[in-house]
Each structure stands twice: as structure tokens, then as C-alpha cells.
Coordinates of C-alpha atoms in Angstrom, one line a residue:
M86 CA 168.7 -70.2 37.0
E87 CA 170.7 -66.9 36.6
L88 CA 167.9 -65.1 38.5
F89 CA 168.1 -67.7 41.3
F90 CA 171.8 -67.2 41.7
S91 CA 171.6 -63.4 41.6
A92 CA 169.0 -63.6 44.4
L93 CA 171.4 -66.0 46.5
D94 CA 174.1 -63.3 46.0
I95 CA 172.0 -60.7 47.7
L96 CA 171.2 -63.2 50.6
A97 CA 174.8 -64.3 51.2
R98 CA 175.8 -61.2 53.2
W99 CA 176.5 -61.5 56.8
D100 CA 174.0 -58.7 57.6
V101 CA 171.3 -60.2 55.7
I102 CA 171.8 -63.7 57.3
L103 CA 172.1 -62.0 60.8
A104 CA 168.6 -60.1 60.0
L105 CA 167.1 -63.5 59.1
L106 CA 168.3 -65.2 62.3
V107 CA 167.1 -62.2 64.5
G108 CA 163.8 -61.8 62.6
S109 CA 162.9 -65.4 62.5
L110 CA 163.8 -66.6 66.1
G111 CA 162.8 -63.2 67.4
G112 CA 159.4 -63.6 65.7
V113 CA 158.8 -67.1 67.3
L114 CA 159.6 -65.7 70.8
I115 CA 157.1 -62.6 70.1
G116 CA 154.4 -65.0 68.8
A117 CA 154.7 -67.2 71.8
I118 CA 154.0 -64.4 74.2
P119 CA 150.2 -63.8 74.4
G120 CA 149.4 -59.9 74.1
V121 CA 152.4 -58.9 72.0
G122 CA 151.9 -60.0 68.5
P123 CA 153.8 -59.2 65.1
A124 CA 151.9 -55.9 64.7
V125 CA 153.2 -54.5 68.0
A126 CA 156.8 -55.9 67.4
I127 CA 156.8 -54.6 63.8
A128 CA 155.6 -51.2 64.9
I129 CA 158.4 -50.8 67.5
L130 CA 161.1 -52.1 65.2
L131 CA 160.2 -49.9 62.3
P132 CA 162.1 -46.8 63.2
A133 CA 165.3 -49.0 63.6
T134 CA 164.8 -50.7 60.2
F135 CA 165.0 -47.3 58.4
S136 CA 168.7 -46.9 58.9
M137 CA 169.2 -50.4 57.5
D138 CA 169.7 -51.4 53.9
P139 CA 166.2 -52.3 52.3
I140 CA 166.8 -56.1 52.2
V141 CA 168.2 -56.2 55.6
G142 CA 165.4 -54.1 57.1
L143 CA 162.6 -56.1 55.2
T144 CA 164.3 -59.4 56.1
V145 CA 163.8 -58.7 59.7
L146 CA 160.4 -57.6 59.4
L147 CA 159.5 -60.6 57.1
G148 CA 161.0 -62.7 59.7
I149 CA 158.9 -61.5 62.4
Y150 CA 155.7 -61.6 60.4
G151 CA 156.3 -65.1 58.9
S152 CA 157.6 -66.9 62.2
S153 CA 155.3 -65.3 64.9
M154 CA 152.5 -67.5 63.8
Y155 CA 154.7 -70.5 64.6
G156 CA 155.2 -69.2 68.1
G157 CA 151.6 -68.3 68.4
A158 CA 150.6 -71.9 68.2
I159 CA 152.5 -72.6 71.5
P160 CA 150.2 -70.8 74.0
A161 CA 147.1 -71.7 71.9
I162 CA 148.0 -75.3 72.4
L163 CA 149.3 -75.2 75.9
I164 CA 147.1 -72.8 77.7
N165 CA 144.1 -72.1 75.3
T166 CA 145.3 -68.6 74.5
P167 CA 146.5 -67.6 71.0
G168 CA 149.7 -66.1 70.9
T169 CA 148.7 -64.0 67.9
A170 CA 145.2 -63.3 66.8
V171 CA 145.4 -65.6 63.8
N172 CA 146.2 -68.5 66.1
A173 CA 142.6 -68.5 67.7
L174 CA 141.4 -71.4 65.5
T175 CA 144.4 -73.4 66.6
T176 CA 143.0 -73.5 70.1
Y177 CA 139.8 -75.5 68.7
D178 CA 141.8 -78.7 68.4
G179 CA 145.2 -78.0 69.8
Y180 CA 144.1 -77.4 73.5
P181 CA 141.8 -80.4 73.5
L182 CA 144.9 -82.5 72.5
T183 CA 146.8 -80.9 75.4
Q184 CA 144.0 -81.8 77.9
K185 CA 144.3 -85.5 76.6
G186 CA 147.9 -85.3 77.5
E187 CA 149.1 -85.1 73.9
A188 CA 150.6 -81.5 73.9
R189 CA 153.8 -82.5 72.3
R190 CA 152.0 -84.3 69.6
A191 CA 149.7 -81.2 69.1
L192 CA 153.0 -78.9 68.9
S193 CA 154.7 -81.1 66.6
L194 CA 151.8 -81.4 64.3
A195 CA 151.4 -77.6 64.4
Y196 CA 154.9 -76.9 63.7
S197 CA 155.0 -79.3 60.7
A198 CA 151.7 -77.9 59.3
S199 CA 153.1 -74.3 59.6
F200 CA 156.3 -75.4 57.9
F201 CA 154.4 -77.2 55.0
G202 CA 152.2 -74.1 54.4
G203 CA 155.1 -71.6 54.6
V204 CA 157.1 -73.6 52.1
F205 CA 154.3 -74.4 49.8
S206 CA 153.4 -70.7 49.4
V207 CA 156.9 -69.6 48.9
V208 CA 157.6 -72.2 46.1
C209 CA 154.3 -71.3 44.4
L210 CA 155.3 -67.6 44.4
I211 CA 158.8 -68.1 43.1
L212 CA 157.3 -70.1 40.3
L213 CA 154.6 -67.4 39.6
A214 CA 157.3 -64.5 39.8
P215 CA 158.1 -64.6 35.9
V216 CA 154.3 -64.4 35.2
L217 CA 153.9 -61.7 37.7
A218 CA 156.7 -59.8 36.0
K219 CA 154.9 -59.9 32.6
I220 CA 151.8 -58.8 34.0
A221 CA 153.0 -56.0 36.3
P222 CA 153.7 -53.6 33.3
M223 CA 150.1 -53.7 32.3
F224 CA 149.3 -51.7 35.4
G225 CA 149.3 -48.0 35.0
S226 CA 148.0 -45.2 37.1
R227 CA 144.4 -45.9 36.4
E228 CA 144.9 -49.6 37.1
I229 CA 146.7 -49.0 40.5
F230 CA 144.2 -46.5 41.5
L231 CA 141.4 -49.1 41.0
A232 CA 143.4 -52.0 42.4
A233 CA 144.0 -49.7 45.7
L234 CA 140.2 -48.7 45.7
L235 CA 139.4 -52.5 45.4
G236 CA 141.8 -53.3 48.3
L237 CA 140.2 -50.6 50.4
I238 CA 136.6 -52.0 49.7
M239 CA 137.8 -55.6 50.5
V240 CA 139.2 -54.4 53.8
V241 CA 135.9 -52.9 54.7
I242 CA 133.8 -55.7 53.5
A243 CA 136.3 -58.2 55.4
H244 CA 135.0 -56.8 58.8
R245 CA 131.8 -58.5 58.8
G246 CA 129.1 -57.0 61.0
Q247 CA 131.4 -53.9 61.5
A248 CA 131.5 -52.7 57.7
L249 CA 130.0 -49.3 58.4
I250 CA 132.4 -48.5 61.3
A251 CA 135.3 -50.0 59.1
A252 CA 134.5 -47.7 56.4
A253 CA 134.1 -44.7 58.8
L254 CA 137.6 -45.6 60.2
A255 CA 139.2 -46.1 56.8
C256 CA 137.8 -42.6 55.7
F257 CA 139.4 -41.2 58.9
G258 CA 142.7 -42.7 57.9
I259 CA 142.3 -41.1 54.4
F260 CA 141.7 -37.8 56.1
L261 CA 144.7 -38.1 58.2
N262 CA 146.7 -38.7 55.0
T263 CA 145.5 -35.4 53.6
I264 CA 146.8 -33.2 56.5
G265 CA 150.0 -31.3 55.6
L266 CA 151.4 -30.4 52.2
E267 CA 149.5 -32.0 49.3
P268 CA 151.8 -34.1 46.9
V269 CA 151.4 -32.1 43.5
K270 CA 151.3 -28.3 44.2
Y271 CA 152.6 -28.5 47.9
S272 CA 149.8 -26.3 49.1
K273 CA 148.8 -26.6 52.9
R274 CA 145.7 -28.6 53.9
Y275 CA 144.1 -28.7 57.3
T276 CA 147.2 -27.3 59.0
F277 CA 145.4 -24.2 60.6
D278 CA 148.7 -22.4 60.3
Q279 CA 150.2 -24.7 62.8
S280 CA 153.8 -25.4 61.8
W281 CA 153.7 -29.0 63.5
L282 CA 150.9 -29.9 61.1
S283 CA 152.9 -28.8 58.1
S284 CA 154.7 -32.1 57.6
G285 CA 151.5 -34.0 58.1
V286 CA 150.7 -37.0 60.5
D287 CA 153.4 -39.5 60.2
L288 CA 152.2 -43.0 59.4
I289 CA 154.7 -44.6 61.8
V290 CA 153.6 -42.4 64.7
V291 CA 150.1 -43.5 64.0
V292 CA 151.1 -47.2 63.9
L293 CA 153.1 -47.1 67.0
G294 CA 150.1 -45.4 68.8
L295 CA 147.4 -47.7 67.5
F296 CA 149.2 -50.8 67.8
A297 CA 152.0 -50.8 70.3
I298 CA 151.1 -48.0 72.8
S299 CA 147.3 -49.2 72.9
Q300 CA 148.5 -52.8 73.6
A301 CA 150.8 -51.4 76.3
I302 CA 147.9 -49.7 78.0
F303 CA 145.8 -52.8 77.6
L304 CA 148.4 -55.0 79.3
L305 CA 149.0 -52.6 82.3
Q306 CA 145.4 -52.0 83.1
G307 CA 144.8 -55.9 83.4
E308 CA 146.0 -58.3 86.0
D309 CA 148.7 -60.8 85.8
E310 CA 147.5 -64.3 85.5
K311 CA 149.2 -67.5 86.9
V312 CA 150.1 -69.8 84.2
R313 CA 150.2 -73.7 84.6
L314 CA 152.1 -75.3 81.7
A315 CA 151.3 -79.0 80.7
K316 CA 154.2 -81.4 80.7
L317 CA 155.5 -82.3 77.2
K318 CA 155.8 -86.1 76.6
G319 CA 156.6 -87.9 73.3
G320 CA 158.6 -87.2 70.3
L321 CA 158.5 -83.9 68.5
F322 CA 159.2 -85.4 65.1
Q323 CA 155.9 -87.5 65.1
G324 CA 154.0 -84.5 63.8
M325 CA 155.6 -84.9 60.4
K326 CA 154.6 -88.6 60.0
E327 CA 151.1 -87.5 61.1
L328 CA 151.1 -84.7 58.6
S329 CA 151.9 -87.1 55.6
R330 CA 148.8 -89.0 56.5
H331 CA 146.6 -86.0 55.5
P332 CA 148.2 -84.6 52.4
R333 CA 144.8 -83.4 50.8
V334 CA 143.9 -81.3 53.7
A335 CA 147.4 -79.9 53.9
A336 CA 147.6 -79.0 50.2
V337 CA 144.1 -77.6 49.9
S338 CA 144.6 -75.5 53.1
A339 CA 147.8 -74.1 51.8
S340 CA 146.3 -73.2 48.4
F341 CA 143.5 -71.4 50.4
G342 CA 146.2 -69.5 52.1
V343 CA 148.0 -68.6 49.0
L344 CA 144.9 -67.5 47.2
M345 CA 143.5 -65.5 50.1
G346 CA 146.9 -64.0 50.9
M347 CA 147.1 -62.6 47.4
I348 CA 143.8 -60.7 47.8
P349 CA 144.1 -57.4 49.4
G350 CA 142.1 -57.1 52.7
V351 CA 141.2 -60.8 53.0
G352 CA 144.2 -62.4 54.8
E353 CA 144.5 -65.3 57.3
F354 CA 141.2 -65.4 58.9
T355 CA 139.3 -66.0 55.7
A356 CA 141.8 -68.6 54.7
Q357 CA 141.7 -70.4 57.9
F358 CA 137.8 -70.3 57.9
L359 CA 137.6 -71.7 54.5
S360 CA 140.2 -74.4 55.0
Y361 CA 138.7 -75.6 58.4
T362 CA 135.4 -75.7 56.9
Y363 CA 136.6 -77.7 53.9
A364 CA 138.7 -80.0 56.2
Q365 CA 135.5 -80.7 58.4
R366 CA 133.1 -81.4 55.6
T367 CA 135.5 -83.8 53.8
S368 CA 136.8 -85.6 56.9
K369 CA 135.8 -89.2 57.6
K370 CA 135.6 -88.0 61.3
P371 CA 133.9 -84.7 61.3
E372 CA 132.8 -85.2 64.8
E373 CA 136.3 -84.9 66.1
F374 CA 136.6 -81.2 65.0
G375 CA 136.7 -79.0 68.0
H376 CA 137.8 -81.8 70.2
G377 CA 141.3 -82.6 69.2
S378 CA 141.1 -83.3 65.4
P379 CA 144.5 -83.6 63.8
E380 CA 142.9 -82.5 60.5
G381 CA 141.6 -79.5 62.1
L382 CA 144.9 -78.4 63.5
I383 CA 146.5 -79.0 60.1
A384 CA 144.0 -77.0 58.3
A385 CA 144.4 -73.9 60.7
E386 CA 148.1 -73.9 60.9
T387 CA 148.8 -74.7 57.2
S388 CA 146.5 -71.9 55.9
N389 CA 147.8 -69.1 58.1
N390 CA 151.3 -69.7 57.5
A391 CA 150.7 -69.7 53.7
V392 CA 149.5 -66.2 53.9
P393 CA 152.7 -64.0 54.6
A394 CA 154.4 -64.9 51.4
A395 CA 151.4 -64.5 49.3
A396 CA 150.4 -61.2 51.0
M397 CA 153.7 -59.8 49.7
V398 CA 152.4 -60.2 46.1
P399 CA 150.1 -57.1 46.0
L400 CA 152.7 -55.1 48.0
L401 CA 155.6 -56.0 45.6
A402 CA 153.8 -56.1 42.3
L403 CA 151.4 -53.1 42.8
G404 CA 152.7 -51.2 45.7
I405 CA 149.3 -52.1 47.6
P406 CA 149.5 -53.5 51.1
G407 CA 146.7 -56.0 51.9
E408 CA 146.7 -55.4 55.7
A409 CA 148.5 -53.6 58.6
L410 CA 151.6 -55.5 58.5
T411 CA 152.3 -55.1 54.8
A412 CA 151.4 -51.5 55.0
M413 CA 154.2 -51.1 57.6
M414 CA 156.5 -52.7 55.4
L415 CA 155.7 -50.5 52.6
S416 CA 157.1 -47.5 54.6
V417 CA 160.5 -49.3 54.6
F418 CA 160.5 -49.2 50.8
Y419 CA 159.4 -45.6 50.7
V420 CA 162.2 -44.4 53.1
H421 CA 164.8 -46.0 51.0
N422 CA 163.4 -44.7 47.8
V423 CA 162.6 -48.3 46.4
V424 CA 159.3 -48.0 44.8
P425 CA 157.2 -51.3 44.8
G426 CA 155.2 -51.8 41.8
P427 CA 155.5 -52.8 38.2
Q428 CA 159.0 -51.2 37.9
L429 CA 160.3 -53.3 40.6
F430 CA 159.4 -56.5 38.9
Q431 CA 160.8 -55.2 35.6
N432 CA 164.1 -53.7 36.9
D433 CA 164.8 -55.6 40.2
M434 CA 163.6 -59.0 39.8
P435 CA 166.5 -60.7 41.9
F436 CA 165.6 -58.4 44.9
V437 CA 162.0 -59.8 44.7
V438 CA 163.2 -63.4 44.5
A439 CA 165.7 -62.8 47.2
L440 CA 162.8 -61.8 49.5
Y441 CA 160.9 -65.1 48.8
L442 CA 164.1 -67.1 49.4
A443 CA 164.5 -65.3 52.6
L444 CA 161.0 -66.5 53.6
L445 CA 161.9 -70.0 52.5
M446 CA 165.0 -70.0 54.8
L447 CA 163.2 -68.6 57.8
N448 CA 160.7 -71.5 57.7
L449 CA 163.7 -73.9 57.7
L450 CA 165.3 -72.0 60.7
V451 CA 162.2 -71.7 62.6
L452 CA 161.3 -75.5 62.3
V453 CA 164.8 -76.5 63.4
F454 CA 164.7 -74.0 66.3
L455 CA 161.3 -75.2 67.4
L456 CA 161.9 -78.9 67.1
F457 CA 165.0 -78.5 69.5
A458 CA 164.1 -75.7 71.7
S459 CA 160.3 -76.1 72.5
G460 CA 160.9 -77.4 76.0
Q461 CA 162.7 -74.0 77.0
L462 CA 160.7 -71.8 74.6
I463 CA 157.3 -72.5 76.3
K464 CA 158.6 -70.7 79.6
V465 CA 158.1 -67.3 77.8
V466 CA 154.3 -67.8 78.2
K467 CA 154.8 -67.0 82.0
I468 CA 156.2 -63.6 81.5
P469 CA 153.8 -61.1 83.4
N470 CA 151.7 -58.9 81.3
R471 CA 152.4 -55.8 83.3
F472 CA 156.1 -56.1 82.7
L473 CA 155.5 -56.6 78.9
G474 CA 153.3 -53.5 79.0
V475 CA 156.2 -51.5 80.6
C476 CA 158.6 -52.6 78.0
I477 CA 156.3 -52.0 75.0
L478 CA 155.4 -48.5 76.3
T479 CA 159.2 -47.6 76.8
L480 CA 160.3 -48.9 73.5
S481 CA 157.4 -47.3 71.6
F482 CA 158.2 -43.8 72.9
V483 CA 161.9 -44.3 72.2
G484 CA 160.9 -45.4 68.7
V485 CA 158.7 -42.5 68.0
Y486 CA 161.2 -39.8 69.3
S487 CA 164.1 -41.3 67.4
L488 CA 162.1 -40.7 64.1
R489 CA 162.5 -36.9 64.1
N490 CA 163.6 -36.1 67.7
S491 CA 160.1 -34.6 68.3
F492 CA 158.0 -34.4 71.5
T493 CA 155.1 -33.6 69.4
D494 CA 155.2 -36.9 67.7
C495 CA 155.3 -38.4 71.0
L496 CA 152.1 -36.6 72.1
I497 CA 150.5 -37.6 68.8
A498 CA 151.4 -41.2 69.3
A499 CA 150.0 -41.1 72.9
C500 CA 146.7 -39.8 71.7
F501 CA 146.6 -42.5 69.1
G502 CA 147.5 -45.0 71.7
V503 CA 144.4 -43.8 74.0
F504 CA 142.2 -43.9 70.8
G505 CA 143.5 -47.4 69.9
F506 CA 142.9 -48.5 73.4
V507 CA 139.2 -47.3 73.3
L508 CA 138.9 -49.1 69.9
K509 CA 140.1 -52.3 71.6
R510 CA 137.7 -51.9 74.5
L511 CA 134.8 -51.4 72.1
D512 CA 136.0 -54.3 70.0
L513 CA 136.5 -52.2 66.9
P514 CA 139.3 -52.6 64.3
A515 CA 142.3 -50.2 64.0
V516 CA 143.4 -51.9 60.9
P517 CA 141.2 -49.7 58.5
I518 CA 142.7 -46.4 59.8
V519 CA 146.3 -47.7 58.9
L520 CA 145.2 -48.9 55.4
G521 CA 143.2 -45.8 54.8
M522 CA 146.4 -43.7 55.3
V523 CA 148.4 -45.9 53.0
L524 CA 145.9 -46.5 50.3
G525 CA 144.5 -43.0 50.5
G526 CA 147.9 -41.6 49.5
I527 CA 148.3 -44.0 46.6
M528 CA 144.9 -43.4 45.4
E529 CA 145.2 -39.6 45.4
V530 CA 148.5 -39.6 43.5
K531 CA 147.3 -42.1 40.9
L532 CA 144.1 -40.6 40.5
R533 CA 145.4 -37.3 39.7
A534 CA 147.9 -38.8 37.3
G535 CA 145.3 -40.9 35.6
M536 CA 142.7 -38.1 35.4
A537 CA 145.3 -36.0 33.4
R538 CA 145.3 -38.6 30.6
V539 CA 141.4 -38.9 30.0
K540 CA 138.8 -36.9 28.6
T541 CA 135.6 -38.6 29.9
P542 CA 135.1 -40.8 32.9
F543 CA 134.7 -43.9 30.7
D544 CA 138.3 -43.2 29.3
F545 CA 139.4 -44.2 32.8
I546 CA 138.3 -47.8 32.4
D547 CA 138.7 -48.3 28.6
R548 CA 141.8 -50.5 29.0
P549 CA 141.5 -54.3 29.6
V550 CA 143.0 -54.6 33.1
A551 CA 141.2 -51.3 34.2
M552 CA 137.9 -52.7 32.9
I553 CA 138.4 -56.0 34.8
L554 CA 139.3 -54.1 38.1
F555 CA 136.3 -52.1 37.7
L556 CA 134.0 -54.9 37.1
M557 CA 135.4 -56.7 40.0
I558 CA 134.6 -53.7 42.3
I559 CA 131.0 -53.8 41.1
G560 CA 131.0 -57.4 41.6
V561 CA 132.2 -57.3 45.2
L562 CA 129.9 -54.5 46.1
A563 CA 126.9 -56.3 44.6
L564 CA 127.7 -59.6 46.4
H565 CA 128.1 -57.6 49.8
I566 CA 124.9 -55.9 49.2
R567 CA 123.2 -59.3 48.5
F568 CA 124.8 -60.8 51.6
V569 CA 123.6 -58.0 53.9
L570 CA 120.1 -58.1 52.4
G571 CA 120.1 -61.9 52.8
E572 CA 121.2 -61.4 56.6
R573 CA 118.4 -58.9 57.3
R574 CA 115.9 -61.2 55.7
K575 CA 117.1 -64.2 57.9
R576 CA 116.8 -61.9 61.0
K577 CA 113.3 -60.8 60.2
E578 CA 112.2 -64.5 59.4
T579 CA 113.7 -65.5 62.9
K580 CA 111.9 -62.9 64.7

């Protein structure tokens, strides 16, 4: 209880409360605008958060991360266009309900399911926090290296059908991280005597280029579309009653979200797929899925909103981001010399619990906001793409220049923007590059520290946690190879 009140003290500051309001309500607006998404918004806001207190900056970013999925359901349901990528499954059953004239019922159900998923995951993780505090000290340099390696492998494997190119892009990210001064002896690597390369390639510059500038180019080269919104009829509170009729689907979907969110590299898409499949297979009306099933909508929205809180676990406990958004948040920790990992759980547990309480509060704020402001909020769907593109491009370059007052950084960001645009056009992922940069840095430092304490390669995995992680890596690789061989065999049989 003392821990709970200490966390409340951290949150009861005017700047934290303001950050909570700005992050949560801003995240809903950003999620509701197709083509922007939380990755772009967080990339643009990162430079501004560096001057804030860690709890304030992280609260803003967490607010955008957690609430954007609420907003993303609005265009997914009303115009069959997901506001964020993770709302794609919401269109399956949300838009058919709109076509039947039940748009408000679908929105209400999506909000209620999202709220349940968000609160369920936060409560689970607050209860798990003491357990995590006990387990975290068991992770030394070797264990963190192996956990980071496992995370990188999971990120690559998660890109089914693109695993080889994802691995190549992750290696490119690792290479980018090696440019500049190496972290132990401070000798120069790949600088070619160019002074502007001595400080390396900044992660934020790459993130802004790959996510924000590439998206701006993508929006600018497209055409503005006329959007017709459906009329909202009925009560927005009916979704809560309907959700209570499907407690099993909601609870299982939220559990999938928590579990998948805690595993680096897996995230919302796998959680949604598992939840939707489970809901369809156990439903008394499986034929309704894809045609306006309330159970399908609950499964999609509950699972994706349970992920953000869970995704903070590997970040806070081990300092290992599971995907691009938490990788960006990690940079906020580093700027303020707050090192996420076992020591954070041992020495600053109130800070960790405060972050989880902030997530809980943002879910409440967003639900109330959406229930009473949906009628006005849906108009943001009509904002022209080209106007958004100009805004994103301007804010991105302002953000890059403000980092170090450097035009070189702007040029590098522009190059990565074009590269990110090419990746988009080729339907290739940019996320492995960012995670390669972040996890590559962690792996290099921890590998060097771990190797200094071992005499043989086997000594590296002679501790229980290290051995478990090593066996997990072997198991994951074996399962993936088995899956790939199985797919090849099926293709041959089909031919």
C-alpha cells in the first residue's frame, strides 16, 4: 500500500496531470486520423520530451501509444480504413455494422472492449510488479544479452514471409549503431575521417526519417479522397451492456494481449490473430465473423489495447524494447540518465507503478472523452491527406534540427525518409532497422561485459536464467525452421 501511495505522489503533480491529458486526448485524435498513427506522432514529439522530466515525457508518449488505438477504431468502423495499423482487424466486423446502420453500436462496443483490455492489462501488471522486482535482479550482463538476442530473433520471425529481408534490415540497424565512437575504448569506427560521423547516426534522426518523413512523402504523393461519414444513431452506453454478455471472449482476448505484449517482437498483430481465431472457433455464431459479429469486434479491440501496458514490461524490467514505439521511449530514459532494467525495479519501484497508474488513468479519461465527444471527433477523419503531409514534414524537420541545431541531421533524416518511403512502396518493414539499432547497442555492451567474466563459451550460459534464455532461442529457431520447411512442403504438394 505504501508503494501505491508513493506512486500516487509522483502522479499528483500538475505537469504530470497535464501530460496525461495532452497524451491521452491527443492520442485519440492522432489515432482517428488515417495516415498518421502513433509511430509518426511519437517520432515528432520525441525531441520535445527530452527537455521534460522523465515521468512527464513518458506519460505523454504512453498516452499517445495507449489511446491511439481507441481513436484508430473510429475510421476503421465508419469508413473501413483503420486509423492505425493495429485496427485493421476492427474493419472486419466494425464496418459491416456501420453498413447495417449500427455505427454507434459498433463504436460503443469498440470503446468498451478497448477500455476493458487496457484496464485488465494494467491491473495484471500492477499485481505482477512485486514478482518482477524479485526476478529482475537475476538478470546480469549475459542474461540481458541473451534476452536482447531473443527479442531481435522474435522481431525477425514475426515478419512472416519477409523474415530474410527483416533480418537484413535488422543487421543494417546494428551496423548503423556501430558508426562513430565505440562505447569502451572510444576508438572511431566507419567514420572515414569525417567529423560529422564521429558522433554516430542518431536514433531519433533515423526514427523521424523512417516513420515521420516517409509518411509525409507518402501522404503528399497521394490524392485527397472525399469521405462520407455515416450518421450515428442510438446510445453510446449500449456497448458496455453488450460487452458484459461476452465476458469469456473479452477475458481471453485481454489475456492474449498481456501475454503477447510481454514477449519482445510479437505485439498487437499476433495477439489479435490469436484472439479473433479463438473467438470464432468457440462462438455459437461463427458464420457472423467478418459480417458484423460483436464477438469479433470485442476480440480485436480488447487484445490490441491490452498490449501497450504489457509491452512496457521488457522495457522497464530489462531495458529491451519489443517494438518501435517502446524503442523510442527508451531514448527518453537514456537522455535523462534513467537506466531501465533490474536496478530500476530494485531502486525506483514507485516510478514503475506510477507509469502503470498513468496508463490506468488514461484509459478512464479516454473512455469518458469518447463517450461524450464522438459526434464531433469523427470529423477529423475528413482532414485532407496533403495538408497532413505538409504538417508532418514541417514538424519533423523542426524536431530534427532542434536536437543538435544541425543541418547535417536534417539531410540524414531526409535520406532515411526517402529510404523509408521506398520501403513502404515495396511493402517492406522499417521496424527491424530501429530495433537493430537499439538492441545492437545493448547487445554489444552486455556481450563485452559478459565475456570479461567467462573463460569458455559454455560459462556464458552456466546460470539458470541464461540457460533458459539460450534454450528458448534454440527452441524458437527450431520451430521457425520447422514452420518454413512445412510451408515449402505444402507449396510443393499444391503444385
